[in-house]
Short mmCIF file of C-alpha atoms in Angstrom, two decimals:
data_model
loop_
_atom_site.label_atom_id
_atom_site.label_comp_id
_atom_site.label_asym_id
_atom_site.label_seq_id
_atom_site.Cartn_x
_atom_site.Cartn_y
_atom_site.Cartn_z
CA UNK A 724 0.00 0.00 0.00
CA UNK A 725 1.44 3.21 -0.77
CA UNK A 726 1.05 5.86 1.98
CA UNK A 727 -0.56 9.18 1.80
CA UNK A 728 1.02 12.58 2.44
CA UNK A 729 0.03 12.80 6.26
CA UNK A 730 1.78 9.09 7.01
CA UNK A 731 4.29 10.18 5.54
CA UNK A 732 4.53 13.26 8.00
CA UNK A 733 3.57 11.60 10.88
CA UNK A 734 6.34 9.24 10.17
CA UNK A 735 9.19 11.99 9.62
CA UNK A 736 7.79 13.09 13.03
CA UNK A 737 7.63 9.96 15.01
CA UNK A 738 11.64 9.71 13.82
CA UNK A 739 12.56 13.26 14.35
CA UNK A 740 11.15 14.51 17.42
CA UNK A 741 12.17 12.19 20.81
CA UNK A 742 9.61 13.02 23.25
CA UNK A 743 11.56 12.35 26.05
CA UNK A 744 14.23 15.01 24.93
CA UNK A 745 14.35 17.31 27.82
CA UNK A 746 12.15 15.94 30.48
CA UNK A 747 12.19 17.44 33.95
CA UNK A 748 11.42 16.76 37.20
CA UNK A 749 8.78 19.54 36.61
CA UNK A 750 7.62 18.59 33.27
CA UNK A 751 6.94 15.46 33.90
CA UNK A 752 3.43 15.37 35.39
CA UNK A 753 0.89 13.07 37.84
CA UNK A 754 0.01 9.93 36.44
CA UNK A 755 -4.05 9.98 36.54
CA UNK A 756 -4.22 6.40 37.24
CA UNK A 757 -3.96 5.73 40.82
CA UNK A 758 -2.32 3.66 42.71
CA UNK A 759 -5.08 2.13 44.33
CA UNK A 760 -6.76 1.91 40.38
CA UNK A 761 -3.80 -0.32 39.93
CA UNK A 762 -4.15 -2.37 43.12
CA UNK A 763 -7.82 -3.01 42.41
CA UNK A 764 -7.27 -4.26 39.14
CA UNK A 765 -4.62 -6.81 39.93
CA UNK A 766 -6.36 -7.64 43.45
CA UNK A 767 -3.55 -6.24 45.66
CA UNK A 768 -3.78 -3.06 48.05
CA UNK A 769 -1.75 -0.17 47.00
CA UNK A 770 0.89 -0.70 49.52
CA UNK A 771 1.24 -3.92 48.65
CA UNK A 772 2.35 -3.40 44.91
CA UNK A 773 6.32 -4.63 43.97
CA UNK A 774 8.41 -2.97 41.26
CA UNK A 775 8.27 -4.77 37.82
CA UNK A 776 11.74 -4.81 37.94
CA UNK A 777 13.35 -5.21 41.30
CA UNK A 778 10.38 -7.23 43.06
CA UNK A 779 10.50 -5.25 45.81
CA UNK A 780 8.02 -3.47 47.85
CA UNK A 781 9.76 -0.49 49.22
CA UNK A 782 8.45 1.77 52.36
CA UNK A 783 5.93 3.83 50.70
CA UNK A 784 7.30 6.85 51.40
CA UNK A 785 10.73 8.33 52.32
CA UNK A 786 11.61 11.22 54.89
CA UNK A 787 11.05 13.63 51.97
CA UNK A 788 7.49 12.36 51.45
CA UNK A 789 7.71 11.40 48.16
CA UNK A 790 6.86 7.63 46.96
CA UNK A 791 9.51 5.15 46.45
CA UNK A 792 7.65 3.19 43.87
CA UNK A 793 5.93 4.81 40.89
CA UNK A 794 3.30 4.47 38.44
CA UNK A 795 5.03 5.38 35.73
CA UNK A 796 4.03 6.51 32.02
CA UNK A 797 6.08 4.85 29.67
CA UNK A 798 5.06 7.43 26.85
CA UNK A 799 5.22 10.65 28.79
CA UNK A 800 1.79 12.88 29.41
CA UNK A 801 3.90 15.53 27.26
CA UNK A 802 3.88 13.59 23.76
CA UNK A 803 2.66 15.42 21.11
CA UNK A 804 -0.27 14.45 18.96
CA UNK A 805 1.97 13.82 15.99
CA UNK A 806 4.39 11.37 17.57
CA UNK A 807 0.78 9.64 19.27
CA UNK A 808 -0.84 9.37 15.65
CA UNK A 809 1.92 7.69 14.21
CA UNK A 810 1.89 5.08 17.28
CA UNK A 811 -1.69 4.69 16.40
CA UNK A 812 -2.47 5.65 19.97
CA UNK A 813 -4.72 8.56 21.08
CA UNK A 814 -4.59 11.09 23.66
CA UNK A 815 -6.82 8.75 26.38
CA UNK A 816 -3.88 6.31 25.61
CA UNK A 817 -1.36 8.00 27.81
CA UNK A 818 -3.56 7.39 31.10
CA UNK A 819 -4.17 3.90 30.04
CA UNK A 820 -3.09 1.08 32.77
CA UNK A 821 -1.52 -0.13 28.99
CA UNK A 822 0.81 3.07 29.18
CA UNK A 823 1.58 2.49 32.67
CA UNK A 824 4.34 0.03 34.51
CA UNK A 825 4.98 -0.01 38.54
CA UNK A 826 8.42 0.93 39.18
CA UNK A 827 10.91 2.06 41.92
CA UNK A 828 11.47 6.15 41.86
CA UNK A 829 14.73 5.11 40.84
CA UNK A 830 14.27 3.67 37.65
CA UNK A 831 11.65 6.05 36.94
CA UNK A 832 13.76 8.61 36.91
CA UNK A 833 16.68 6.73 34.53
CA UNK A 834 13.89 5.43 32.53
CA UNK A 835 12.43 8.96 31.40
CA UNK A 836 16.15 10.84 31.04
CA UNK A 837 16.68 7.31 28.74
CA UNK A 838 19.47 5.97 30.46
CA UNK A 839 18.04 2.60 30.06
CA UNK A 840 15.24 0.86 28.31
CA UNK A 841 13.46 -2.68 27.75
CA UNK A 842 14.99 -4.46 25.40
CA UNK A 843 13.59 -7.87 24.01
CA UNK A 844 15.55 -11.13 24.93
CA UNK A 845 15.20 -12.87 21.42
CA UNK A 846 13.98 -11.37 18.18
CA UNK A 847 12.86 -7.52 18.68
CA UNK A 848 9.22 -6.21 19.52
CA UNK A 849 8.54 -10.18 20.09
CA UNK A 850 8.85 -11.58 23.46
CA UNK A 851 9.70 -10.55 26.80
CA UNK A 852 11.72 -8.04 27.70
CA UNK A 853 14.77 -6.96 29.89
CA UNK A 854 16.49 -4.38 31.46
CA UNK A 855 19.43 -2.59 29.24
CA UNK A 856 21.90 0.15 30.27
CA UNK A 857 23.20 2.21 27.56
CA UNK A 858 25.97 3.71 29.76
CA UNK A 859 27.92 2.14 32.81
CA UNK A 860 27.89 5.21 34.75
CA UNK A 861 24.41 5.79 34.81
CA UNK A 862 23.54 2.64 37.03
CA UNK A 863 24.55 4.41 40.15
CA UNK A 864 20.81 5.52 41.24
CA UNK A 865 19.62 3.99 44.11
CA UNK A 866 16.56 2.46 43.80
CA UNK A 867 14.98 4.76 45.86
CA UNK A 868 16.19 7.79 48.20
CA UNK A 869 18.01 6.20 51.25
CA UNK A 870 18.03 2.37 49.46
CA UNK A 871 21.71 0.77 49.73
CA UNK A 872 20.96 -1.19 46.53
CA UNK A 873 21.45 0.97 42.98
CA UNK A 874 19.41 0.40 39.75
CA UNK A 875 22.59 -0.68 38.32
CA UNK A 876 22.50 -4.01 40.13
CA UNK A 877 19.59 -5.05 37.70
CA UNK A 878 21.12 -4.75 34.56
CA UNK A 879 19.97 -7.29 32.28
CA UNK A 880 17.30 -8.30 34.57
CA UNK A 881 13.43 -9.05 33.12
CA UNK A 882 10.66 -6.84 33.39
CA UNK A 883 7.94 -9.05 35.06
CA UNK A 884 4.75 -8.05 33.70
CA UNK A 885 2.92 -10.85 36.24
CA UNK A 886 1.10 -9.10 38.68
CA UNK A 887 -0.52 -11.38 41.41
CA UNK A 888 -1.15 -14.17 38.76
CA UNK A 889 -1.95 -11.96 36.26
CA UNK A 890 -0.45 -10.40 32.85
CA UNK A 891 -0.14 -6.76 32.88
CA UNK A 892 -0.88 -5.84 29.03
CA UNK A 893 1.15 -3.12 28.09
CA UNK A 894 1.55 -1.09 24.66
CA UNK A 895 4.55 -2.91 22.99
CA UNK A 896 4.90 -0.29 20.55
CA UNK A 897 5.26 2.95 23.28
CA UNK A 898 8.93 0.33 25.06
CA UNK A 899 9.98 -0.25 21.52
CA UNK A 900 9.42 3.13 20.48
CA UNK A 901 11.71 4.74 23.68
CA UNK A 902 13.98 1.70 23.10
CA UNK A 903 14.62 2.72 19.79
CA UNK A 904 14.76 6.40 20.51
CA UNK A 905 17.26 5.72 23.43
CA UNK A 906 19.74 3.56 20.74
CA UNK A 907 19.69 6.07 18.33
CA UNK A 908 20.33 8.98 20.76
CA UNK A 909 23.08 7.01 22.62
CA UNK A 910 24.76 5.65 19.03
CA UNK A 911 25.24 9.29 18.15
CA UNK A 912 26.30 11.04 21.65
CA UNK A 913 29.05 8.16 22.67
CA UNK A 914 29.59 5.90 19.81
CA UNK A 915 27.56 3.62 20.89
CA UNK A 916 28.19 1.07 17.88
CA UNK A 917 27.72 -2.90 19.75
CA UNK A 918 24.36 -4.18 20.94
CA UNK A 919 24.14 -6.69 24.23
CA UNK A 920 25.17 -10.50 22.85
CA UNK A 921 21.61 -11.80 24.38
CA UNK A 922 19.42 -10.04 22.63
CA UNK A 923 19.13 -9.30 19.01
CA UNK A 924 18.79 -5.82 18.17
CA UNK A 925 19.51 -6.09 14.24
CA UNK A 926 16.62 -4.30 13.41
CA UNK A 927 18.59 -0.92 14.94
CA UNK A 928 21.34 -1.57 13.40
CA UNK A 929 22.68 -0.38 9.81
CA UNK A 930 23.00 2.76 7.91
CA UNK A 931 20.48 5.78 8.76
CA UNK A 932 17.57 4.94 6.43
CA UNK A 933 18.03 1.22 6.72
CA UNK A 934 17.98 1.57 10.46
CA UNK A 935 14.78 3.93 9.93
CA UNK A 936 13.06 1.48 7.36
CA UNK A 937 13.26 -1.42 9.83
CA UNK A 938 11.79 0.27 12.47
CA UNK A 939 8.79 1.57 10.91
CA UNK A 940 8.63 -2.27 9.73
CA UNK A 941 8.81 -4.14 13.06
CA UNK A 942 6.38 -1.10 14.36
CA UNK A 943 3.28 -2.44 11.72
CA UNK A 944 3.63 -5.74 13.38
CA UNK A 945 4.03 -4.55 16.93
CA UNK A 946 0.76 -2.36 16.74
CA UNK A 947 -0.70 -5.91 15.12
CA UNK A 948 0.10 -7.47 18.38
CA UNK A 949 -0.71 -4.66 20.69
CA UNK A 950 -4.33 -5.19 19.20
CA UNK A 951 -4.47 -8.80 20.06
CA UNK A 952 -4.01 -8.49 23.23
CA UNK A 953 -6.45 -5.54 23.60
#
């Protein structure tokens, strides 16, 4: 099928604008699903809700008052429309449990300045998904303010999407989408040129418009899947 003007623009946008470019402490803003949303739908209380990453259920709060474990958007609430469209996902999307994982404060943080991302364990967009670190000083959060333990220390790690027995259904395309965003903004500010041995990346890989070509590729089949599991 060959695509009309405004794909093609939403495309040029989706690869040319990186959402998470410049995120701040102050930009970023309140997820509106609650906690205890969350907790309802998986049968837990809200205190009783581990990280997807570590397992662990941290003290709910620290001396400052703020929580040690986050719902947190994986595209952020400041996306534009554009880069949204060309995800096929809408506006309501971004509050979406779908657009949501359960994470320490400390890999919230790395996760939305891109120092790491979920990368897939066999072929891309296909499977489950683990933790990757684009840089080696960057593991050095701790997981939370006062924790001894440091993000770091789960490096390769999986994401568990089972919460209390049940799949968490997420929007495969929004990971892959900061997963490739992260690669490409790494590759360019440090020479990033090698992917991880365990996981096979080759669909980031290549010249500029190969690398561009594949994506947009592997992101027809991933919005496939996202609507199966719907």
């Amino acid at each position: 099928r060959v695509k009309n003007t405004n794909e093609r623009i939403e495309e040029e946008f989706l690869l040319n604008h990186d959402p998470w470019n410049n995120l701040t402490a102050t930009s970023i803003a309140k997820c509106d699903v609650s906690k205890t949303v969350f907790a309802n739908t998986y049968d837990l209380t809200k205190d009783t809700i581990p990280c997807m990453i570590s397992g662990i259920i941290p003290p709910t709060t620290t001396k400052n008052q703020k929580p040690n474990i986050k719902l947190a958007h994986i595209m952020p609430r400041s996306t534009k429309r554009n880069i949204l469209s060309a995800l096929t996902l809408d506006i309501f999307d971004i509050d979406s449990l779908r657009n949501v994982l359960v994470i320490c404060s400390g890999f919230e943080e790395a996760f939305d300045r891109q120092y790491f991302s979920f990368v897939p364990n066999s072929n891309p967009f296909a499977g489950g998904f683990i933790v990757k670190f684009w840089k080696d000083e960057f593991k050095n959060f701790p997981l939370y303010p006062d924790c001894n333990v440091n993000i770091g220390d789960y490096d390769g790690k999986p994401l568990n999407l089972c919460v209390n027995g049940k799949m968490h259904t997420i929007f495969r395309r929004a990971i892959s989408y900061h997963t490739f965003m992260s690669f490409r903004k790494w590759k360019k500010d440090i020479m990033y040129l090698s992917l991880p041995t365990d996981c096979d990346l080759s669909v980031y890989e290549g010249g500029y418009k190969t690398m561009r070509e594949n994506y947009l590729k592997e992101l027809n089949k991933d919005i496939n899947r996202d609507s199966e599991e719907a």
